[in-house]
Amino acid sequence: MAIYGIGTDIVQVSRIAAVLERTGGRFAEKVLGPDELRVFHARRARSEARGIAFLATRFSAKEAFSKAIGLGMHWPMTWRALQTLNQPSGEPYVVASGELADWLAARGITARVTVSDERDYAVSFVIAETNLPAAAPPVPRSSS
């Protein structure tokens, strides 16, 4: 495997809380995929702070992933096309769907993600890897 790209993102949890409040909760529905949304609602039902921290880590992970694959938040990278879920051990992993999954498969890209949060901040780091050979470097033009 070769590194395709890396991405990192940090978000202030209070900004996510403010956007969530301002949108009446619609922000979570816009940003989270279906499995993430279920976890968000379950965590938020137990504790508002835990729900918002979860949303902040998932927002951060999507931003970091979009940087690692070099697209930013442009097609086929969309908020809901990428979900960050957890293994039973707690280890996070990403799952892509739709056109993003096809785009990644065509490039042999897989990714590793880590997320962390404290009271004020959530941070994510993504390493995107590819199993395809690297493209040949561009041939320099002669200056004749």
Short mmCIF file of C-alpha atoms in Angstrom, two decimals:
data_model
loop_
_atom_site.label_atom_id
_atom_site.label_comp_id
_atom_site.label_asym_id
_atom_site.label_seq_id
_atom_site.Cartn_x
_atom_site.Cartn_y
_atom_site.Cartn_z
CA MET A 1 0.00 0.00 0.00
CA ALA A 2 1.14 3.51 -0.77
CA ILE A 3 -0.07 6.67 0.89
CA TYR A 4 -2.53 8.47 -1.38
CA GLY A 5 -3.01 11.42 0.97
CA ILE A 6 -3.39 12.57 4.54
CA GLY A 7 -5.90 14.90 6.13
CA THR A 8 -6.54 16.39 9.51
CA ASP A 9 -9.26 18.61 10.92
CA ILE A 10 -10.05 20.23 14.23
CA VAL A 11 -13.40 21.74 15.14
CA GLN A 12 -14.57 23.74 18.11
CA VAL A 13 -17.41 21.75 19.69
CA SER A 14 -19.29 24.94 20.66
CA ARG A 15 -19.50 25.92 16.95
CA ILE A 16 -21.16 22.59 16.15
CA ALA A 17 -23.57 23.06 19.08
CA ALA A 18 -24.46 26.55 17.86
CA VAL A 19 -25.13 25.38 14.29
CA LEU A 20 -27.20 22.46 15.57
CA GLU A 21 -29.31 24.81 17.70
CA ARG A 22 -29.65 27.41 14.93
CA THR A 23 -30.87 24.77 12.43
CA GLY A 24 -33.23 23.06 14.84
CA GLY A 25 -31.30 19.80 14.49
CA ARG A 26 -31.32 19.75 10.68
CA PHE A 27 -27.54 20.13 10.63
CA ALA A 28 -27.15 16.59 11.97
CA GLU A 29 -29.48 15.24 9.28
CA LYS A 30 -27.51 17.06 6.58
CA VAL A 31 -24.07 15.90 7.75
CA LEU A 32 -24.58 12.40 9.17
CA GLY A 33 -25.25 9.19 7.25
CA PRO A 34 -28.07 6.89 8.41
CA ASP A 35 -25.98 4.74 10.77
CA GLU A 36 -24.23 7.77 12.24
CA LEU A 37 -27.58 9.51 12.72
CA ARG A 38 -28.92 6.57 14.76
CA VAL A 39 -25.88 6.68 17.04
CA PHE A 40 -26.16 10.48 17.34
CA HIS A 41 -29.81 10.29 18.44
CA ALA A 42 -29.06 7.51 20.95
CA ARG A 43 -26.13 9.40 22.47
CA ARG A 44 -27.99 12.70 22.51
CA ALA A 45 -30.94 11.06 24.29
CA ARG A 46 -28.57 10.02 27.09
CA SER A 47 -26.62 13.27 27.19
CA GLU A 48 -26.80 16.44 25.07
CA ALA A 49 -23.03 16.91 25.45
CA ARG A 50 -22.28 13.34 24.28
CA GLY A 51 -24.50 13.79 21.24
CA ILE A 52 -22.86 17.05 20.25
CA ALA A 53 -19.36 15.61 20.80
CA PHE A 54 -20.28 12.68 18.52
CA LEU A 55 -21.54 15.05 15.83
CA ALA A 56 -18.37 17.15 16.11
CA THR A 57 -16.09 14.12 15.70
CA ARG A 58 -18.02 12.91 12.66
CA PHE A 59 -17.98 16.36 11.06
CA SER A 60 -14.25 16.56 11.69
CA ALA A 61 -13.65 13.06 10.27
CA LYS A 62 -15.51 13.92 7.04
CA GLU A 63 -13.46 17.10 6.63
CA ALA A 64 -10.19 15.22 7.27
CA PHE A 65 -11.19 12.46 4.84
CA SER A 66 -12.10 14.96 2.12
CA LYS A 67 -8.62 16.48 2.49
CA ALA A 68 -6.89 13.08 2.45
CA ILE A 69 -8.48 12.12 -0.87
CA GLY A 70 -7.76 15.54 -2.34
CA LEU A 71 -11.32 16.54 -3.19
CA GLY A 72 -12.41 18.72 -0.33
CA MET A 73 -16.19 18.73 -0.08
CA HIS A 74 -16.77 18.35 -3.82
CA TRP A 75 -18.48 15.58 -5.76
CA PRO A 76 -18.37 12.67 -5.27
CA MET A 77 -17.43 13.52 -1.67
CA THR A 78 -20.64 14.49 0.06
CA TRP A 79 -21.46 14.69 3.75
CA ARG A 80 -23.71 11.64 3.82
CA ALA A 81 -21.64 9.51 1.40
CA LEU A 82 -19.04 8.85 4.10
CA GLN A 83 -19.76 7.48 7.55
CA THR A 84 -17.37 6.99 10.43
CA LEU A 85 -18.53 4.03 12.50
CA ASN A 86 -16.96 2.06 15.34
CA GLN A 87 -15.86 -1.54 15.71
CA PRO A 88 -17.09 -3.27 18.90
CA SER A 89 -13.63 -2.46 20.32
CA GLY A 90 -14.32 1.24 19.75
CA GLU A 91 -11.87 1.56 16.85
CA PRO A 92 -13.30 3.96 14.24
CA TYR A 93 -13.49 3.06 10.56
CA VAL A 94 -14.95 4.70 7.47
CA VAL A 95 -17.62 3.39 5.13
CA ALA A 96 -18.29 5.07 1.79
CA SER A 97 -21.45 4.65 -0.25
CA GLY A 98 -22.81 5.51 -3.68
CA GLU A 99 -20.65 7.37 -6.15
CA LEU A 100 -17.97 8.05 -3.55
CA ALA A 101 -17.53 4.30 -2.99
CA ASP A 102 -17.20 3.81 -6.76
CA TRP A 103 -14.68 6.67 -7.04
CA LEU A 104 -12.56 5.22 -4.23
CA ALA A 105 -12.71 1.68 -5.64
CA ALA A 106 -11.58 2.89 -9.08
CA ARG A 107 -8.47 4.33 -7.43
CA GLY A 108 -7.88 1.43 -5.05
CA ILE A 109 -8.27 3.79 -2.08
CA THR A 110 -8.91 2.69 1.47
CA ALA A 111 -8.58 4.86 4.56
CA ARG A 112 -7.70 4.75 8.23
CA VAL A 113 -9.26 7.27 10.59
CA THR A 114 -8.80 8.31 14.17
CA VAL A 115 -10.99 10.75 16.09
CA SER A 116 -10.66 12.33 19.50
CA ASP A 117 -12.57 14.90 21.47
CA GLU A 118 -12.28 16.89 24.63
CA ARG A 119 -14.74 19.36 26.09
CA ASP A 120 -13.86 22.16 23.65
CA TYR A 121 -12.46 20.47 20.54
CA ALA A 122 -12.83 17.45 18.28
CA VAL A 123 -9.98 16.38 16.02
CA SER A 124 -9.61 13.76 13.29
CA PHE A 125 -6.74 12.38 11.26
CA VAL A 126 -7.09 10.29 8.10
CA ILE A 127 -4.55 8.37 6.06
CA ALA A 128 -5.81 7.39 2.61
CA GLU A 129 -3.92 4.51 1.01
CA THR A 130 -4.00 3.02 -2.47
CA ASN A 131 -3.07 -0.40 -3.76
CA LEU A 132 -2.54 0.91 -7.30
CA PRO A 133 0.92 1.81 -8.57
CA ALA A 134 1.82 5.47 -8.37
CA ALA A 135 1.43 7.49 -11.52
CA ALA A 136 4.62 8.24 -13.40
CA PRO A 137 5.99 11.68 -12.60
CA PRO A 138 5.50 14.29 -15.32
CA VAL A 139 8.27 14.51 -17.90
CA PRO A 140 10.02 17.90 -17.72
CA ARG A 141 9.67 20.02 -20.84
CA SER A 142 12.80 21.15 -22.57
CA SER A 143 13.36 24.88 -22.60
CA SER A 144 14.40 25.16 -26.24
#
